[in-house]
mmCIF file of C-alpha atoms and ligand atoms in Angstrom:
data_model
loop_
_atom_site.group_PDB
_atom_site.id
_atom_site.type_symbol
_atom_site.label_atom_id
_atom_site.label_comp_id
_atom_site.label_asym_id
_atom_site.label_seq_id
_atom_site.Cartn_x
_atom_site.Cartn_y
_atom_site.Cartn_z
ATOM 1 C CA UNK A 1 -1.555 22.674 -72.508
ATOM 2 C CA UNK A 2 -2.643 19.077 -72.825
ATOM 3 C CA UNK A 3 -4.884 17.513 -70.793
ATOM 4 C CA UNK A 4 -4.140 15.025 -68.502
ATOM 5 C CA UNK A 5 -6.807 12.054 -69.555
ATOM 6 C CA UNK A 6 -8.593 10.334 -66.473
ATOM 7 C CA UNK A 7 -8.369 6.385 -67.684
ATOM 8 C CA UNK A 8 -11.711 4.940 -65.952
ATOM 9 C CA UNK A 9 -10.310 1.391 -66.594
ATOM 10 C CA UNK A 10 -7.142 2.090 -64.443
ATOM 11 C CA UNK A 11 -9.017 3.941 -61.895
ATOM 12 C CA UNK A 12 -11.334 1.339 -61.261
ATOM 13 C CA UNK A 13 -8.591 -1.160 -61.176
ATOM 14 C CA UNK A 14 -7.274 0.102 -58.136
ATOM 15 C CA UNK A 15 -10.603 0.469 -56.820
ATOM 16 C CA UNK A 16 -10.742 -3.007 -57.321
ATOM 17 C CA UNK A 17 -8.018 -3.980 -55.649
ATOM 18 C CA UNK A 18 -9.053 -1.934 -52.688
ATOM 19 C CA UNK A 19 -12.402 -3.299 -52.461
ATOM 20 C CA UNK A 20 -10.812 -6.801 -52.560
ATOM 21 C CA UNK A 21 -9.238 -6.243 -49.831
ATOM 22 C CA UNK A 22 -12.088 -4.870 -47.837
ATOM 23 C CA UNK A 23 -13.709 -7.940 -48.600
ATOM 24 C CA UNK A 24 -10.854 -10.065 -47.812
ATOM 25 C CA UNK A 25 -10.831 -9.021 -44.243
ATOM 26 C CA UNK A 26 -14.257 -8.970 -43.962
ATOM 27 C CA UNK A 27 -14.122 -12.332 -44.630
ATOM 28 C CA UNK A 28 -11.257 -13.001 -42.403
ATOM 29 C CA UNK A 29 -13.243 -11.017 -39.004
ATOM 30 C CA UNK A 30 -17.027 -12.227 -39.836
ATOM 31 C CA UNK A 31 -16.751 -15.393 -41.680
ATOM 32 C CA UNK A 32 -18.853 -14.280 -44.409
ATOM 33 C CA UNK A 33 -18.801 -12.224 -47.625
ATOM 34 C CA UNK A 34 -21.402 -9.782 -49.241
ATOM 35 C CA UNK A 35 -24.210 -11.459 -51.230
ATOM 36 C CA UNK A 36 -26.253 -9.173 -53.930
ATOM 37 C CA UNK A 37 -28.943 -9.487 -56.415
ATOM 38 C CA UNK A 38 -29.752 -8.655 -59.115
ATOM 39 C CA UNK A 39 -33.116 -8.235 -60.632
ATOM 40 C CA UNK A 40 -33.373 -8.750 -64.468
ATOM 41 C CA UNK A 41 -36.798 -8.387 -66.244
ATOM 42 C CA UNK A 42 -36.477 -10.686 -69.515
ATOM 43 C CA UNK A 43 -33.458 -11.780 -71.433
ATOM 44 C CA UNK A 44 -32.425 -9.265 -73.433
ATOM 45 C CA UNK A 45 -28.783 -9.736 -74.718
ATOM 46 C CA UNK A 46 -27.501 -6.010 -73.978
ATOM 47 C CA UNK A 47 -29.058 -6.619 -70.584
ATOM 48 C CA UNK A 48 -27.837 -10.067 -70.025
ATOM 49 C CA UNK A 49 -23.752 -8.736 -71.083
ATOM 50 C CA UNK A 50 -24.193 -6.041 -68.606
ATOM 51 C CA UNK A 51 -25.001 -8.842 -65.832
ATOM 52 C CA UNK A 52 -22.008 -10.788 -67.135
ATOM 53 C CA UNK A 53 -19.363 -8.116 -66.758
ATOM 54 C CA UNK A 54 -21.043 -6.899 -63.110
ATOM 55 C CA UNK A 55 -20.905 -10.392 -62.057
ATOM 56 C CA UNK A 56 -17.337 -10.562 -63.384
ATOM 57 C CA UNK A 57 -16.099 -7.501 -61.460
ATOM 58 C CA UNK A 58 -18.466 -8.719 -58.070
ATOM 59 C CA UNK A 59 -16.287 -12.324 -58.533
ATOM 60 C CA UNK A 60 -13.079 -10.153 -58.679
ATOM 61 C CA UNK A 61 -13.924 -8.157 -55.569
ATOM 62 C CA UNK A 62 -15.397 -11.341 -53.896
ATOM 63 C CA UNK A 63 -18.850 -10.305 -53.468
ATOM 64 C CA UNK A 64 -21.709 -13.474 -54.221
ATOM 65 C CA UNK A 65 -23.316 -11.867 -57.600
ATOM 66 C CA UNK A 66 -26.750 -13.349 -57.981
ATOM 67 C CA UNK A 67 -29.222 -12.803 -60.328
ATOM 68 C CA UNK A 68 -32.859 -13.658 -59.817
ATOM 69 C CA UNK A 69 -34.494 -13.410 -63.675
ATOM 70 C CA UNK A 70 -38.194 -13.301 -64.219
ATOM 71 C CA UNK A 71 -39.939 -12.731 -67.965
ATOM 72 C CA UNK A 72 -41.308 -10.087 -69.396
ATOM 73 C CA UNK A 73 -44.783 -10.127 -68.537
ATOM 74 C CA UNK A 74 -44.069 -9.884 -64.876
ATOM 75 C CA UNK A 75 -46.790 -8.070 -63.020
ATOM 76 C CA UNK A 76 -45.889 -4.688 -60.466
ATOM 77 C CA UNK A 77 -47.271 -7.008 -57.721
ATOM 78 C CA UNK A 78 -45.436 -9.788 -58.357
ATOM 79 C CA UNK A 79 -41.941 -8.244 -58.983
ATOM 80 C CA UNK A 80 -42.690 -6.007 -55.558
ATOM 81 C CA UNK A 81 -43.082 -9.363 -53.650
ATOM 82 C CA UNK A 82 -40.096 -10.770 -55.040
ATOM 83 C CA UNK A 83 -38.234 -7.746 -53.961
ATOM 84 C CA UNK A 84 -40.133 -8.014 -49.651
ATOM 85 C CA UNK A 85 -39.082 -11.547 -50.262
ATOM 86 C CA UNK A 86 -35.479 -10.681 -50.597
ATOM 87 C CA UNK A 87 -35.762 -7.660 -48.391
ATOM 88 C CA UNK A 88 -36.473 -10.211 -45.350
ATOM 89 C CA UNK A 89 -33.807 -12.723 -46.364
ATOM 90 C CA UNK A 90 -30.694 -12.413 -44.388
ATOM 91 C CA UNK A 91 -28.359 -13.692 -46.550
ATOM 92 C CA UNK A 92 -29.093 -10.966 -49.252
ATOM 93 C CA UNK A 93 -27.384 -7.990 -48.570
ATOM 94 C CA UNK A 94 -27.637 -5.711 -51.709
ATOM 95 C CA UNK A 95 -30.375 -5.251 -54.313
ATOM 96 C CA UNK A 96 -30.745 -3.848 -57.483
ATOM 97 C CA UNK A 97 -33.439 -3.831 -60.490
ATOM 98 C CA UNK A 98 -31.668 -3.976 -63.838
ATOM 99 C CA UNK A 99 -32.923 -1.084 -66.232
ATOM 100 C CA UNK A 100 -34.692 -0.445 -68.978
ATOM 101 C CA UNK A 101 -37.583 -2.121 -67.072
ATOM 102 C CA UNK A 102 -40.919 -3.092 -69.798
ATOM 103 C CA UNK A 103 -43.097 -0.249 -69.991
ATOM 104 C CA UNK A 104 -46.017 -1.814 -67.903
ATOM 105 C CA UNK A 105 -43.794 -1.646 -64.784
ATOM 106 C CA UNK A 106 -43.368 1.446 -62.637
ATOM 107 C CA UNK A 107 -39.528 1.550 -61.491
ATOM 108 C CA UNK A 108 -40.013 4.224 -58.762
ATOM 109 C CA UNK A 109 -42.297 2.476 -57.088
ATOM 110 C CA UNK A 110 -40.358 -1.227 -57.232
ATOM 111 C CA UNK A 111 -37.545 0.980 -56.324
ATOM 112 C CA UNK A 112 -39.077 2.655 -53.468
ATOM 113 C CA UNK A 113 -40.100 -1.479 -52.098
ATOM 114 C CA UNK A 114 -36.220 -2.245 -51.374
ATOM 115 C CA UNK A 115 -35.477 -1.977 -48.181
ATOM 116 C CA UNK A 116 -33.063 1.115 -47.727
ATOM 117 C CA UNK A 117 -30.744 -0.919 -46.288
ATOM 118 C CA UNK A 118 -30.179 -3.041 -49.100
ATOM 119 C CA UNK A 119 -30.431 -0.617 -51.723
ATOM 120 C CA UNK A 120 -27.477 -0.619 -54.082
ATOM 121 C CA UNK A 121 -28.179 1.888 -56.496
ATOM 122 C CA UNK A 122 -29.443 4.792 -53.962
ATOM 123 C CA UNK A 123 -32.339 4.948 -55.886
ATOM 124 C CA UNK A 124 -34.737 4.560 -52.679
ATOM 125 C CA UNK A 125 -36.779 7.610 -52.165
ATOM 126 C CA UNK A 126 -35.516 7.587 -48.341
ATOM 127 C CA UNK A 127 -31.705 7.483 -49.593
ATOM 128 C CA UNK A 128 -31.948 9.879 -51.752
ATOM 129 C CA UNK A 129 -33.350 12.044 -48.601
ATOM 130 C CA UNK A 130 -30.826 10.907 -46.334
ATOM 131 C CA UNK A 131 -28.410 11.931 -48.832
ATOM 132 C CA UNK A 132 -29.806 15.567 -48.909
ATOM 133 C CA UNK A 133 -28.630 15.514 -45.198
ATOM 134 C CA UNK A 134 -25.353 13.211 -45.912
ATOM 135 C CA UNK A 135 -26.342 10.302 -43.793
ATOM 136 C CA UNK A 136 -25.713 7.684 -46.131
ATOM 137 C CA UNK A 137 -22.799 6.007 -47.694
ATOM 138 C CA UNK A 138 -24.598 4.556 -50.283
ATOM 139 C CA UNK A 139 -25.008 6.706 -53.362
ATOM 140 C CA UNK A 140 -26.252 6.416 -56.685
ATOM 141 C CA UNK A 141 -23.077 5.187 -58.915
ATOM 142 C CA UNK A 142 -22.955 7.298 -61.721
ATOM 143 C CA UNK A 143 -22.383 10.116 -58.958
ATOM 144 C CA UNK A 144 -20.282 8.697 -57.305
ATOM 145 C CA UNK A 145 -17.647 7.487 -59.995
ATOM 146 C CA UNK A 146 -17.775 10.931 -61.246
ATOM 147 C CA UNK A 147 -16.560 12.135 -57.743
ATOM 148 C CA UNK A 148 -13.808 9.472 -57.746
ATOM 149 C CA UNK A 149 -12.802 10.903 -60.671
ATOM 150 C CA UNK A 150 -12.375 14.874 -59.544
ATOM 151 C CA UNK A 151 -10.767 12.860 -56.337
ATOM 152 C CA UNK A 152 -8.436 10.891 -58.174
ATOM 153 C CA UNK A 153 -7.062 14.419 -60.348
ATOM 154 C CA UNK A 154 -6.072 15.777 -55.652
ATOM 155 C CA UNK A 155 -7.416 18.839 -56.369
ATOM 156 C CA UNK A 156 -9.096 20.689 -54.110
ATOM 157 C CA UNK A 157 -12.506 21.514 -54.738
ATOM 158 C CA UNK A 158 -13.324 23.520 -51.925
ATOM 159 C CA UNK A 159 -14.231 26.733 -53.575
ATOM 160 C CA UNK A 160 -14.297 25.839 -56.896
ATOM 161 C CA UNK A 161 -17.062 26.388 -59.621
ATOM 162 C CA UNK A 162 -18.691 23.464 -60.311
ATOM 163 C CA UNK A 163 -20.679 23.263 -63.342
ATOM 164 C CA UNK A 164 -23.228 20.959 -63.896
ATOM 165 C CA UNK A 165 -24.528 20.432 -67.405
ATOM 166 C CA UNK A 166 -27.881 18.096 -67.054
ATOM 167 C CA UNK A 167 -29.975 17.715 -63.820
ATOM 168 C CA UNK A 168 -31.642 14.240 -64.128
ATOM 169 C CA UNK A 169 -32.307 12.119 -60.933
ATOM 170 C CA UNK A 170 -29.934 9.707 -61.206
ATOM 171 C CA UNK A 171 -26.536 12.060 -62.431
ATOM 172 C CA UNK A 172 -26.975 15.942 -62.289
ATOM 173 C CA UNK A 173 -29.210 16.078 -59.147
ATOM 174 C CA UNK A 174 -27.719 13.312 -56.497
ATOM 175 C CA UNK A 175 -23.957 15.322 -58.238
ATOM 176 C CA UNK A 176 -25.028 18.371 -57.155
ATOM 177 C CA UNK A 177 -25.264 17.063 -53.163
ATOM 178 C CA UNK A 178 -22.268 15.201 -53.162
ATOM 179 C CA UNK A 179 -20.480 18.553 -54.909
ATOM 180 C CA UNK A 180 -22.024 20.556 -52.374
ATOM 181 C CA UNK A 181 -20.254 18.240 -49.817
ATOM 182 C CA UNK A 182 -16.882 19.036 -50.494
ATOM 183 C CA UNK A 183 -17.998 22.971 -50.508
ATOM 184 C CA UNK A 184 -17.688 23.102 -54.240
ATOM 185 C CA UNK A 185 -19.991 26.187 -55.301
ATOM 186 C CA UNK A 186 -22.548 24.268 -57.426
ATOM 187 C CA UNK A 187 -24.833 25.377 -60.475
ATOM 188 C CA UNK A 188 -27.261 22.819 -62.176
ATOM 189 C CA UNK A 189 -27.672 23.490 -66.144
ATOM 190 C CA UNK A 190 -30.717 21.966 -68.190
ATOM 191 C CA UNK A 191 -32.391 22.175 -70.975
ATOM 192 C CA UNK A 192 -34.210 25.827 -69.621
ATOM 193 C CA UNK A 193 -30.685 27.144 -69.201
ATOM 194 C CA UNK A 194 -30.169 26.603 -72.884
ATOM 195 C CA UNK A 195 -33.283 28.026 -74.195
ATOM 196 C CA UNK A 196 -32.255 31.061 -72.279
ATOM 197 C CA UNK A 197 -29.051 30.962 -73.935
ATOM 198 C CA UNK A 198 -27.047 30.930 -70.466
ATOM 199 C CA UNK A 199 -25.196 27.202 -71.508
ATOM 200 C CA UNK A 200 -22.162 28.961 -73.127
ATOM 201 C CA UNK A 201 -21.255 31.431 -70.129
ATOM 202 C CA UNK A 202 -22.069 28.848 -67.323
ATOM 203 C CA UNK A 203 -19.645 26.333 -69.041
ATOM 204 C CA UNK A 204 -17.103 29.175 -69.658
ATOM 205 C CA UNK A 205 -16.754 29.848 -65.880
ATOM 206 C CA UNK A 206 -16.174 26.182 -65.022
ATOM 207 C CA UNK A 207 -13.338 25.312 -63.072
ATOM 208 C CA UNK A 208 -15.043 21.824 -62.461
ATOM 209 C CA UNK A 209 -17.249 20.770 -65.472
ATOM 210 C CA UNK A 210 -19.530 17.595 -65.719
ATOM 211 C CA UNK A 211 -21.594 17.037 -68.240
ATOM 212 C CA UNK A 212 -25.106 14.695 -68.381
ATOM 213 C CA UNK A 213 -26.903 15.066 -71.364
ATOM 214 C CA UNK A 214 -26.968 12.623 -73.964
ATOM 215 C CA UNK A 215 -26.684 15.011 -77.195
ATOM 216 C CA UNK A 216 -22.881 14.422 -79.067
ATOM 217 C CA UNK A 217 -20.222 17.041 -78.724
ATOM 218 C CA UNK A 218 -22.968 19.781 -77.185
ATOM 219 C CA UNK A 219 -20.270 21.435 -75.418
ATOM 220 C CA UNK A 220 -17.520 22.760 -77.987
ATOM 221 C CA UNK A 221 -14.084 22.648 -76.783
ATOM 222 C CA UNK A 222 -13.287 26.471 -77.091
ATOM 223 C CA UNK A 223 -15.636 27.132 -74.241
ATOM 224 C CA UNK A 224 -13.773 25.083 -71.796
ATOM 225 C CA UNK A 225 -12.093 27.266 -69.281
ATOM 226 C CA UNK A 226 -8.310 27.019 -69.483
ATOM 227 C CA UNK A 227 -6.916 24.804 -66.970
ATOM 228 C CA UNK A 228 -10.617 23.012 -65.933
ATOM 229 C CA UNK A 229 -11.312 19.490 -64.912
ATOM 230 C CA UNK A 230 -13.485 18.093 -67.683
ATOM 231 C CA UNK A 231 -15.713 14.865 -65.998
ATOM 232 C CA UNK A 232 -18.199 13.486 -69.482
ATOM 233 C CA UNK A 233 -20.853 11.284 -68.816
ATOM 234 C CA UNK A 234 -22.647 11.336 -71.947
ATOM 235 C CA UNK A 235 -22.695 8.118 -74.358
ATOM 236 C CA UNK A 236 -23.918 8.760 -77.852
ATOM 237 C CA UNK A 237 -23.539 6.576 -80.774
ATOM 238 C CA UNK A 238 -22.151 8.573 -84.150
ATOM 239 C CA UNK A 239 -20.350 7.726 -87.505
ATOM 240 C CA UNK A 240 -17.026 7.306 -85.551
ATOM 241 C CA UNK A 241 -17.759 4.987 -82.799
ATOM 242 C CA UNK A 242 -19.706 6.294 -78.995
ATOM 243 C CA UNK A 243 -18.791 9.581 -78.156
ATOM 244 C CA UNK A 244 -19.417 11.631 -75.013
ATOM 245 C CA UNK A 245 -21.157 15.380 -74.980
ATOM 246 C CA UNK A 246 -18.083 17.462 -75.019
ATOM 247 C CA UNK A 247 -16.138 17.982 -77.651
ATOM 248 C CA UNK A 248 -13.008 16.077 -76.499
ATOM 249 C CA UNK A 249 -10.098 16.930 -79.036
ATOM 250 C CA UNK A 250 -10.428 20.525 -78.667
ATOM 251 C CA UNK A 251 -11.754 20.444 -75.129
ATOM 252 C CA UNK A 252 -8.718 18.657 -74.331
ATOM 253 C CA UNK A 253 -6.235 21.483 -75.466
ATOM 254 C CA UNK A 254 -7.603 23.725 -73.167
ATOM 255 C CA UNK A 255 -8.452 21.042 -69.655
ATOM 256 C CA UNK A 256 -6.226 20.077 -67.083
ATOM 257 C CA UNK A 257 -7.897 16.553 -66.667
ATOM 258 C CA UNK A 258 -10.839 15.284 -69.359
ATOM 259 C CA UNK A 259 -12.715 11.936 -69.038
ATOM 260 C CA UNK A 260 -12.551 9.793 -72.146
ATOM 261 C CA UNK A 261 -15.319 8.215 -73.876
ATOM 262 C CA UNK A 262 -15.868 5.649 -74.275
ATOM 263 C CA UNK A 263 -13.604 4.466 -71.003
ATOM 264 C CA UNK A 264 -13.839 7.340 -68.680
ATOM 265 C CA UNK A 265 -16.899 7.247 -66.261
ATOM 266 C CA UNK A 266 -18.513 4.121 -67.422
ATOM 267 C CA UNK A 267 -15.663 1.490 -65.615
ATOM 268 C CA UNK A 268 -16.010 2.892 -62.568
ATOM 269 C CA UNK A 269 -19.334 3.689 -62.101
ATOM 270 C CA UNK A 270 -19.908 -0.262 -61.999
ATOM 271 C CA UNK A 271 -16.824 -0.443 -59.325
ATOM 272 C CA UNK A 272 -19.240 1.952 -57.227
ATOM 273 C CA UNK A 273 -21.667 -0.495 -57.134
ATOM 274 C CA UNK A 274 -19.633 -3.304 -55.242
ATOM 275 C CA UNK A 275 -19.121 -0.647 -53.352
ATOM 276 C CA UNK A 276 -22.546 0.130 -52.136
ATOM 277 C CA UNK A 277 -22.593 -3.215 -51.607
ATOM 278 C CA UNK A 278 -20.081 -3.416 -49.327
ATOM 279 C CA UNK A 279 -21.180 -0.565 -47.099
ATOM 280 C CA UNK A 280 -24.644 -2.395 -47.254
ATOM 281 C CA UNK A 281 -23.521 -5.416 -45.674
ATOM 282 C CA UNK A 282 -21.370 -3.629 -43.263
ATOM 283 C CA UNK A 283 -24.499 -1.688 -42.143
ATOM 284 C CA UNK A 284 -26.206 -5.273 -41.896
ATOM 285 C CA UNK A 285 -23.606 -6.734 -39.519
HETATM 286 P P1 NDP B 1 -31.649 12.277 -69.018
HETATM 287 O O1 NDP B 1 -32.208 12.325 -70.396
HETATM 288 O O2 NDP B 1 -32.448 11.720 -67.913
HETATM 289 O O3 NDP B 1 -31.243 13.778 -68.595
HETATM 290 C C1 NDP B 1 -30.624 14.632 -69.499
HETATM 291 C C2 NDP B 1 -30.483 15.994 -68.872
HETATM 292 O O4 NDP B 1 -29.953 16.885 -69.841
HETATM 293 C C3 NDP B 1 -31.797 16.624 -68.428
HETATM 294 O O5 NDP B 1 -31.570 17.317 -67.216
HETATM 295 C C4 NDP B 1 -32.119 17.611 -69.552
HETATM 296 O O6 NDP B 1 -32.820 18.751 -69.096
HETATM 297 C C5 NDP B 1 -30.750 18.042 -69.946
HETATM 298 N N1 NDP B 1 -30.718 18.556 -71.303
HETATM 299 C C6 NDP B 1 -31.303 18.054 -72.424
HETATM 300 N N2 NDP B 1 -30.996 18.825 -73.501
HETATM 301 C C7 NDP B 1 -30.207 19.835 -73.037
HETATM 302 C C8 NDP B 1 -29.589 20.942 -73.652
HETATM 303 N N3 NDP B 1 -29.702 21.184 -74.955
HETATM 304 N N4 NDP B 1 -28.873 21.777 -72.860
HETATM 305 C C9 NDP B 1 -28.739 21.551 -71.543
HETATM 306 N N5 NDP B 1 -29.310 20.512 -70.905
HETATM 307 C C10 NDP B 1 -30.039 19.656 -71.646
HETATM 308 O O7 NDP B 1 -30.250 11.548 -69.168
HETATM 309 P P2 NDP B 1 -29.342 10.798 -68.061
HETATM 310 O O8 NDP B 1 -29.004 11.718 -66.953
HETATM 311 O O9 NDP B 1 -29.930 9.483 -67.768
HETATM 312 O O10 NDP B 1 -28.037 10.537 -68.944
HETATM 313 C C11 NDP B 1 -27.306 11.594 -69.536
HETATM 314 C C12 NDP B 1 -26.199 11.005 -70.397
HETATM 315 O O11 NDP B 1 -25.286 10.299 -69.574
HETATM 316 C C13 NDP B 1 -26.673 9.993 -71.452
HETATM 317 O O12 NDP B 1 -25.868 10.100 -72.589
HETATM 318 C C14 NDP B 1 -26.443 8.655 -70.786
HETATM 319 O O13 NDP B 1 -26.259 7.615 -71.724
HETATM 320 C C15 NDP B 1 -25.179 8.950 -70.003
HETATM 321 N N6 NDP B 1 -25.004 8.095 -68.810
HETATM 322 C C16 NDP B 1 -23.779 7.516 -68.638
HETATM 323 C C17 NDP B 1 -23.533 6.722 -67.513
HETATM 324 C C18 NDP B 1 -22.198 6.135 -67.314
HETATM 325 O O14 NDP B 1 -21.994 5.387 -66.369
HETATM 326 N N7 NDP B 1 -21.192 6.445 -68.116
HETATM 327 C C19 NDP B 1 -24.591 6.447 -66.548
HETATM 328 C C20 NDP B 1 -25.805 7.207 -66.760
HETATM 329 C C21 NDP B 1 -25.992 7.987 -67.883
HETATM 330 P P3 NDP B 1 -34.419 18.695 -68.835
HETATM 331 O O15 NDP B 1 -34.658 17.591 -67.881
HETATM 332 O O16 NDP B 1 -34.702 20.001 -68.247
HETATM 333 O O17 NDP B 1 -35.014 18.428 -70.185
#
């Protein structure tokens, strides 16, 4: 058996085109569109070419992309005004802080000044604990394009064994609650569940498999349950281009569905941001 592969790009086309139209008719009933911004600490070029192709995909969708760009040295008190002083401006809906912040600044706390209403990434200490109880529609993006991606494959996963490989705050953990939503049974592996050498027969069990780490072809093929859906997150530059954690060739011979990489979560994780801001300025009507 071959693996159906799960093309990000053409998932998050029609993602696209949905949220387009969401907009559209927004538009059309309240006379206005979304309007979000975008925080970037210096201008590094990897940084700035991330901005672009956001802003390109907000422009698609119709949301106002704007970015508000202060240097390097910026203090913690200055940045956390700038971010009150967009908090109390209506016409900003949506903000986000563009990372890798410079070491002097802590990113939890900036984080934690965005008003959870406007909070596009999730990353807001009291969204993250509204979605422990699922009261909020706005969830961290890597998350949530990995779910669009077991969505997009219909099946069910009510029931199944979710496997987890890599519990950080802003993929394995935030996964693991939106899993546990659709009453997916859920286990979290890290680095201790290595150590005790418990990866191999955790992975082998996995109906469902992401994987979060950030270490090239960790997860060898063989192990890969036959039949599983096979969701990689991990970007890792080698001799032959980026490359995700799993090994995909062989891992492929043995899935049902696999995530390329590069081209697999990446595409529609930044689709998931228009979307948070959407639901953000539909909570702010
Ligand atoms: P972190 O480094 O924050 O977390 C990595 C996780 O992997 C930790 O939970 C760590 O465990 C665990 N881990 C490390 N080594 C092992 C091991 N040998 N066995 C099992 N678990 C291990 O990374 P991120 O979550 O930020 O990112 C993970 C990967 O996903 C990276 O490659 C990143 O580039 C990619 N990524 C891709 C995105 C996309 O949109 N496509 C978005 C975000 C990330 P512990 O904490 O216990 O040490």
């Amino acid at each position: 058996m071959s693996a159906q592969v799960l093309d990000g790009k053409i998932l998050a086309a029609k993602i696209k085109d949905s949220l387009r139209s969401e907009v559209e008719k927004l538009k059309k009933e309240f006379n206005k569109v979304p309007t979000m911004v975008n925080i970037v600490i210096g201008d590094d070029h990897g940084t700035c070419a991330y901005a672009k192709s956001q802003e390109k995909v907000a422009e698609y969708i119709g949301i106002n992309y704007e970015l508000k760009t202060v240097t390097e040295d910026v203090g913690q008190e200055q940045l956390e005004a700038l971010v009150r002083d967009l908090n109390s401006d209506a016409d900003v809906n949506g903000i986000l802080i563009h990372k890798p912040v410079p070491e002097h600044i802590d990113y939890g706390s900036v984080a934690n000044h965005i008003d959870i209403i406007k909070d596009l990434e999730g990353i807001n200490i009291a969204n993250i604990g509204k979605m422990v109880l699922g009261e909020t529609k706005i969830v961290p993006c890597t998350p949530a394009s990995i779910m669009e991606h077991i969505k997009s494959t219909g099946v069910n996963m009510r029931g199944k064994e979710a496997v987890i490989v890599g519990s950080s705050s802003i993929v394995g953990k935030p996964l693991c609650l939106l899993l546990l939503r659709e009453f997916a049974t859920v286990t979290v592996c890290h680095i201790g569940t290595s150590e005790a050498g418990k990866l191999e027969e955790h992975v082998k069990n996995a109906d469902i498999l992401i994987v979060a780490v950030g270490i090239a072809s960790l997860i060898k093929g063989d192990l890969i349950k036959e039949g599983a859906i096979v969701i990689d997150v991990g970007i890792n530059r080698s001799d032959n281009g980026i490359v995700g954690d799993v090994e995909y060739a062989v891992a492929k011979e043995k899935a049902s569905y696999i995530t390329p990489v590069p081209g697999g979560v990446g595409p529609v994780t930044v689709v998931m941001l228009m979307k948070n801001a959407i639901e953000a300025f539909k909570a702010q009507l």
